[in-house]
Coordinates of C-alpha atoms in Angstrom, one line a residue:
X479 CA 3.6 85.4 127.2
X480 CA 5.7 85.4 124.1
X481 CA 5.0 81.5 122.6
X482 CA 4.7 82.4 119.0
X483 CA 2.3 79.3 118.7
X484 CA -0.2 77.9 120.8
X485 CA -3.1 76.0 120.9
X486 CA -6.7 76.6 123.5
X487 CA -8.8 73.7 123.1
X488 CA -12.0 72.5 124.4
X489 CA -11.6 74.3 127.7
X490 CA -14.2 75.8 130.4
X491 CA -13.1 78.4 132.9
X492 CA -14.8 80.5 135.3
X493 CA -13.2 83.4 137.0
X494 CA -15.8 84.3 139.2
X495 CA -15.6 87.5 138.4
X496 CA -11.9 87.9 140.4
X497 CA -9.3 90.2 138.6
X498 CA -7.3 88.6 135.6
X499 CA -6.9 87.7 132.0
X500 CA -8.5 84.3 130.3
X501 CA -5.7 84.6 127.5
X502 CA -2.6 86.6 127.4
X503 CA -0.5 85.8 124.4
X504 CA 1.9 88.6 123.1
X505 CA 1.5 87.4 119.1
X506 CA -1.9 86.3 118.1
X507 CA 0.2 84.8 114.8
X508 CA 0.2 81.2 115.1
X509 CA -2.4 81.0 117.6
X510 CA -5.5 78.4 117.7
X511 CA -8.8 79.4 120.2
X512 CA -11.8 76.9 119.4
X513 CA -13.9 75.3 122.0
X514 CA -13.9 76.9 124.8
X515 CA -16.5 78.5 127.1
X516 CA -15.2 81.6 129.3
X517 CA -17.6 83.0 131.8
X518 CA -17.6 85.8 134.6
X519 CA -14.0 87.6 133.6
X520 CA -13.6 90.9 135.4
X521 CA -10.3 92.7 133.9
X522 CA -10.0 96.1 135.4
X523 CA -6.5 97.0 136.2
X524 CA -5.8 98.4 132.1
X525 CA -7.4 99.0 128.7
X526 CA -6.6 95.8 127.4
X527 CA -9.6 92.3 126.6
X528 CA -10.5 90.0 129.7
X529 CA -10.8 87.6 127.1
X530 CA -8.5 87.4 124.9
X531 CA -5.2 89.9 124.8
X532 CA -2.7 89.8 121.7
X533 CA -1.0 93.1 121.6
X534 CA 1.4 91.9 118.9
X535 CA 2.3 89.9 115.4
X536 CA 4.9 87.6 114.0
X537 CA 4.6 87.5 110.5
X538 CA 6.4 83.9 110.0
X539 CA 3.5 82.2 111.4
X540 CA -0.5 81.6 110.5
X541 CA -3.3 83.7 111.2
X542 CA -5.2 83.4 114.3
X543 CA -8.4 81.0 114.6
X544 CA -11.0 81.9 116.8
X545 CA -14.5 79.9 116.8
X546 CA -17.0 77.6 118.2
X547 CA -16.6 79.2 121.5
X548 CA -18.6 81.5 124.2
X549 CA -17.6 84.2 126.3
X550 CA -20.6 85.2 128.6
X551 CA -20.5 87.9 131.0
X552 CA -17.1 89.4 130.2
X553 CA -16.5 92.3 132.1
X554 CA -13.2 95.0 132.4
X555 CA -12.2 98.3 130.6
X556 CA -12.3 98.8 127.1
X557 CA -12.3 96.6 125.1
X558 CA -13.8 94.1 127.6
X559 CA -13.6 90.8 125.4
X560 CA -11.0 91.0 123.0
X561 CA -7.8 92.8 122.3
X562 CA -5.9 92.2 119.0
X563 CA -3.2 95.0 117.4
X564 CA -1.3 94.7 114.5
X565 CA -3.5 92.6 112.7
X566 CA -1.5 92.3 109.3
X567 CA -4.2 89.1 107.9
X568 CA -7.9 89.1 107.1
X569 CA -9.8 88.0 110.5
X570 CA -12.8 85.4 110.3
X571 CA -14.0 84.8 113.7
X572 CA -16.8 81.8 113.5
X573 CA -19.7 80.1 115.5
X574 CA -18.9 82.2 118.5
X575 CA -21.3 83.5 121.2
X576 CA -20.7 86.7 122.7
X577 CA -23.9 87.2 125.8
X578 CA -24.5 89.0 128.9
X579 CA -22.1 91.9 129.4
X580 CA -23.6 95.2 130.2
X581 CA -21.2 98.0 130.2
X582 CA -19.9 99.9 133.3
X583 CA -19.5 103.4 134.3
X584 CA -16.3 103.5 132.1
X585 CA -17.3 103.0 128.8
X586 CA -18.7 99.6 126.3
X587 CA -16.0 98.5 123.8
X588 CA -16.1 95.4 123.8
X589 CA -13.8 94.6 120.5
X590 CA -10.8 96.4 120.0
X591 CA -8.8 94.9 117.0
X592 CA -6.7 97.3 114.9
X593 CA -5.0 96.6 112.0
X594 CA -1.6 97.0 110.4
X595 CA -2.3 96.3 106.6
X596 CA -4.4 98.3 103.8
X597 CA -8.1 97.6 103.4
X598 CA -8.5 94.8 106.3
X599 CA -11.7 92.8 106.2
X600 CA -13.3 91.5 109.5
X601 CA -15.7 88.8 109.5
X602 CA -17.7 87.8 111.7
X603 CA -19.6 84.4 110.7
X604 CA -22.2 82.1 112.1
X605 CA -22.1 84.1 115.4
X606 CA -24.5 85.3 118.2
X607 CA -24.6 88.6 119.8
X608 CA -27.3 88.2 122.6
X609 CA -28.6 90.6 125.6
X610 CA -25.3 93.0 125.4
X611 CA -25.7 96.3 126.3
X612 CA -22.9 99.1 125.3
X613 CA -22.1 103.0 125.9
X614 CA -19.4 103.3 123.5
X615 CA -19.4 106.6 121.5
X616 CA -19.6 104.4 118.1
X617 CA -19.7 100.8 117.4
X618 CA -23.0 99.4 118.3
X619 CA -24.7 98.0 120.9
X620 CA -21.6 94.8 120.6
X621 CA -19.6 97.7 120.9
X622 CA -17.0 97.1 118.0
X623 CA -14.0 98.9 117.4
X624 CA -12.0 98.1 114.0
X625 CA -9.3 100.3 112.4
X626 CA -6.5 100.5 110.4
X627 CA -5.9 104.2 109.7
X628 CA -9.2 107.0 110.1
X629 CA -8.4 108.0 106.6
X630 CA -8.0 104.4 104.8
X631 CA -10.9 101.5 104.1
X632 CA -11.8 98.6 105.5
X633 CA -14.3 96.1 105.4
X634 CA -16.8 94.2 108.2
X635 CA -19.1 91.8 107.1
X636 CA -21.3 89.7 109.6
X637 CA -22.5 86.5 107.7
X638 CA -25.7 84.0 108.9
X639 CA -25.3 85.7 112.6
X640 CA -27.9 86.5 115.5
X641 CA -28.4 89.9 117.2
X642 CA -31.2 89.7 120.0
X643 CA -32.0 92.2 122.7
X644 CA -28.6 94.5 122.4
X645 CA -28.7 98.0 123.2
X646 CA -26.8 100.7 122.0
X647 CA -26.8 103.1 124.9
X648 CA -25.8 106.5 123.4
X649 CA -26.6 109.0 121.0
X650 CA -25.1 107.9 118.0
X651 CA -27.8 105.2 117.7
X652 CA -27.2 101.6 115.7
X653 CA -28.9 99.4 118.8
X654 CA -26.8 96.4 117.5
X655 CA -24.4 98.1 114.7
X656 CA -23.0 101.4 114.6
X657 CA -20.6 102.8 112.0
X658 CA -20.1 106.9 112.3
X659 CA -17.7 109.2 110.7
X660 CA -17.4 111.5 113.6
X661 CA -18.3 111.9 117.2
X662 CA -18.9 114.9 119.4
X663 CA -16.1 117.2 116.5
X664 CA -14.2 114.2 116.9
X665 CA -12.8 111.5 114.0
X666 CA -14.2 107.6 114.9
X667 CA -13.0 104.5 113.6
X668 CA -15.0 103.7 110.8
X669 CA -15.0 106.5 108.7
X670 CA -14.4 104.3 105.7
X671 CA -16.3 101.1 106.5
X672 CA -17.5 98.8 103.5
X673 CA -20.3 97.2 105.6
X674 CA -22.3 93.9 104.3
X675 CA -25.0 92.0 106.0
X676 CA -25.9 89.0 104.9
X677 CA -28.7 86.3 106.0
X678 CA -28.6 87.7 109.6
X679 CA -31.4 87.9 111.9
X680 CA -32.3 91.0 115.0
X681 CA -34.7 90.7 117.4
X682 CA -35.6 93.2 119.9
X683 CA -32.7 95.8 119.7
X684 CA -32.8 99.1 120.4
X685 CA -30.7 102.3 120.6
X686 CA -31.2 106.0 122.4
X687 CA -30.3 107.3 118.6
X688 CA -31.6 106.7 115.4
X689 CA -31.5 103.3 113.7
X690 CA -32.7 100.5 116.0
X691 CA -30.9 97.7 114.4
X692 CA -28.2 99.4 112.2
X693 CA -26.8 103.0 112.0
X694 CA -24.1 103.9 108.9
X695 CA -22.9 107.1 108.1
X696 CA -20.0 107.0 105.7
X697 CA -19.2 106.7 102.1
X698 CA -18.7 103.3 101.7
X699 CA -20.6 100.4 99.8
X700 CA -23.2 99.4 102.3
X701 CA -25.1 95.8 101.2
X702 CA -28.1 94.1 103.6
X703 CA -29.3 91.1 102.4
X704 CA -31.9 88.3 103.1
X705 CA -32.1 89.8 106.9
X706 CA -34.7 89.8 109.6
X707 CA -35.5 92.5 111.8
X708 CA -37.8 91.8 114.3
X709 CA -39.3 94.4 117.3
X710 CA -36.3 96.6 116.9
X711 CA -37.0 100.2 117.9
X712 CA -35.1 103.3 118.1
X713 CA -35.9 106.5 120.8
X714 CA -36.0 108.8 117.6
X715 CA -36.5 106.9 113.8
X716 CA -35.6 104.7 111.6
X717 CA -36.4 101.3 114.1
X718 CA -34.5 98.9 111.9
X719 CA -32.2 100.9 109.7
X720 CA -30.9 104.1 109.7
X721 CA -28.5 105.5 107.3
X722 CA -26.8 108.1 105.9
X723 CA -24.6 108.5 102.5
X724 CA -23.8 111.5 100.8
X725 CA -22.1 110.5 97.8
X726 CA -23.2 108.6 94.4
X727 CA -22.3 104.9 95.9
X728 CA -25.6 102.6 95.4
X729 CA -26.6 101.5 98.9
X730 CA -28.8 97.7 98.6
X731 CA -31.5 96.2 101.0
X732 CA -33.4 93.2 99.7
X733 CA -34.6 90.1 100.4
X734 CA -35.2 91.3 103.9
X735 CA -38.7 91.5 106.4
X736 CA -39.1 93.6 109.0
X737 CA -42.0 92.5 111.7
X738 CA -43.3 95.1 114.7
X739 CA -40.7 97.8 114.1
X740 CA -41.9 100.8 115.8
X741 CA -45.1 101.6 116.5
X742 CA -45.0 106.1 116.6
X743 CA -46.8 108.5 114.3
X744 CA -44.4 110.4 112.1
X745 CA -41.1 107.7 112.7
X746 CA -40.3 105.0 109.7
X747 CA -39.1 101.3 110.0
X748 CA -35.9 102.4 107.5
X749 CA -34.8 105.9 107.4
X750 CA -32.9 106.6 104.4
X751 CA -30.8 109.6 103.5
X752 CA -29.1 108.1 100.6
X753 CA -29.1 109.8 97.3
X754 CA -29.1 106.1 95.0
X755 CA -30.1 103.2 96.9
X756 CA -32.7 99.9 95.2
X757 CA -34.7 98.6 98.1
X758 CA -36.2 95.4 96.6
X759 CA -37.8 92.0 97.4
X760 CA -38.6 93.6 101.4
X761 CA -41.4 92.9 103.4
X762 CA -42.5 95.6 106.2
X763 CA -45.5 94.3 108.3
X764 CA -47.4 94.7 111.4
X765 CA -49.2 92.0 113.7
X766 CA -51.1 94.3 114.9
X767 CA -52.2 97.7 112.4
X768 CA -53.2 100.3 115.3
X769 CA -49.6 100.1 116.9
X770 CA -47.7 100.7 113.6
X771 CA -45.4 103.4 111.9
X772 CA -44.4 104.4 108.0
X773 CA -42.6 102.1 105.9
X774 CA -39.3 103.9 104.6
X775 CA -38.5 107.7 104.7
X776 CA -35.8 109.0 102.3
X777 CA -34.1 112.1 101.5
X778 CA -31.2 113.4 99.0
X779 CA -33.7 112.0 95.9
X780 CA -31.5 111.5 93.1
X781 CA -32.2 107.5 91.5
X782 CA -34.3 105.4 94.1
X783 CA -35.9 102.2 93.1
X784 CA -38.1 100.3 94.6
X785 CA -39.0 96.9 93.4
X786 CA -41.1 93.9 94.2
X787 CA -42.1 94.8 98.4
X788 CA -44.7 94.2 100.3
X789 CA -45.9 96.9 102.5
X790 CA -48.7 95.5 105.4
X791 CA -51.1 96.4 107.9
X792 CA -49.8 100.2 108.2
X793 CA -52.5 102.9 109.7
X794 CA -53.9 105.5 107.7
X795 CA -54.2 107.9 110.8
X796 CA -56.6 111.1 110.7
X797 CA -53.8 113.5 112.0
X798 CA -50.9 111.7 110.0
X799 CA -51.4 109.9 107.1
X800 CA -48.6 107.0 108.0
X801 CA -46.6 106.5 104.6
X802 CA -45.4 103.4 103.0
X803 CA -43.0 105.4 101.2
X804 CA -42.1 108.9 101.8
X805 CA -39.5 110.5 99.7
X806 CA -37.9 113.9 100.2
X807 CA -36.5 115.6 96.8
X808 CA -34.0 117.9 98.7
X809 CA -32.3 120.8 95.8
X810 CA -31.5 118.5 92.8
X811 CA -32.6 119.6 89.3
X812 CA -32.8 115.9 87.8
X813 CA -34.4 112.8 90.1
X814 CA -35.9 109.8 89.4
X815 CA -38.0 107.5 91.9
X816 CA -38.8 104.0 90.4
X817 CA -41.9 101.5 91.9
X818 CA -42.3 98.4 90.0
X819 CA -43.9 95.1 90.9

């Protein structure tokens, strides 16, 4: 419990679902976790990861290193996975498979890491988040929690990783990714997220809320890029992406296709309240044109460009005509819309 360096190599454990902890080291400093495969934990006795638990730092030794490893149908109180405070370092976790855990009755976090240093950037690289299912009030269907303080920044970025069938099961939306300001009056984690997404790939996600795939709402540089969305489908719009900026900060998609997301009159695959965003090099298509939807909705017109996409198979219906583009001016004097190539 208080090594200050340790090494979990190559390891497979079971717990059968009986009460305790994988990993309990009290500084994650110094600390090497590659390898392994951890099924069935069941830690319900506290808040703290059936996983992994590292409640404190030592600053005289390394950063921790987590990757090539799974943990598959983690289960406990929040966060279920893993617990990390005082993280003082950048965190890259790598090549590791988070699958099968459903939330309980008492809530879905299942990543809690909180950090002790200004403008921390978590990482999440080469990994696979597959048939998860969350109730947390914000962080996504993989139910993420990452702070340092409410009113500072911070940074997530998920590079060349997998999302399939995760569900976000609340209100907030974001079936596989969720970053919100505020919940229910009440000040969340990521009020001051930069997000990127880079060469990642969703499939079959979907969320009670808006935004399918992804749901931001903040005021932070948001950047999704050479992505795949894939049957995602949110209960109320935006199936893939929804999001929501109120300040001049350019928001980017491009280089992205979206199959077979949503398929109901009046709802939009990306749903875009952002007053300066480029949306560029995107394809939007559907397999089959009688079960489609509009291609982007925005609002809060002020510079919008739109460059070099490909809009397929959507249905010109009698009662609604379904729009590849439908763009909302909102109470600005001066706006400018741009469609090229």
């Amino acid at each position: 419990d208080h090594c200050k360096t340790s090494s979990f190599i190559n390891n497979k454990i079971d717990m059968n679902n009986k009460l305790g902890r994988v990993f309990n080291q009290k500084y994650h400093t110094g600390c090497t976790m590659t390898g392994n495969v951890i099924r069935n934990t069941n830690y319900e006795n506290d808040d703290y990861g059936s996983g992994i638990h590292c409640p404190e730092k030592d600053s005289g030794y390394s950063s921790l290193r987590l990757s090539d490893s799974i943990f598959n149908n983690c289960k406990g109180k929040n966060p279920w996975i893993i617990c990390i405070w005082n993280l003082f370092y950048d965190l890259e976790i790598t090549n590791v498979t988070f699958e099968h855990c459903t939330h309980t009755s008492y809530g879905g976090y299942f990543f809690s890491i909180t950090a002790s240093k200004e403008n921390p950037c978590l990482t999440f690289n080469k990994c696979i988040f597959q048939y998860l299912a969350s109730n947390s009030e914000a962080g996504g269907g993989i139910g993420l929690w990452f702070k340092y303080r409410d009113s500072d920044k911070h940074t997530i970025t998920f590079k060349s990783s997998h999302f399939k069938g995760v569900r976000h099961e609340s209100i907030n939306g974001g079936g596989a990714l969720c970053i919100i300001p505020q919940s229910n009056n009440k000040p969340m984690t990521n009020s001051k997220t930069s997000f990127n997404i880079n060469n990642c790939t969703f499939a079959n996600d979907n969320t009670n809320g808006k935004g399918g795939a992804i749901y931001y709402e903040g005021d932070q540089m948001i950047t999704i890029f050479n992505s795949s969305f894939t049957n995602c489908v949110s209960s109320i719009d935006g199936h893939a992406i929804y999001i929501k900026k109120e300040n001049v900060e350019t928001i980017t998609i491009s280089y992205c296709n979206f199959t077979d997301c949503g398929s109901v009159t009046n709802t939009f695959v990306a749903a875009l309240d952002v007053s300066y965003y480029v949306f560029s090099h995107n394809i939007i298509t559907f397999t089959n044109r009688q079960q489609s939807c509009g291609g982007v909705k925005a609002g809060r017109l002020m510079n919008h460009v739109y460059e070099g996409n490909l809009f397929h198979n959507i249905k010109n219906n009698q009662d609604y005509h379904m729009s590849c583009i439908n763009e909302v001016t909102g109470l600005q004097y001066t706006y400018q819309i741009k469609i090229e190539k």
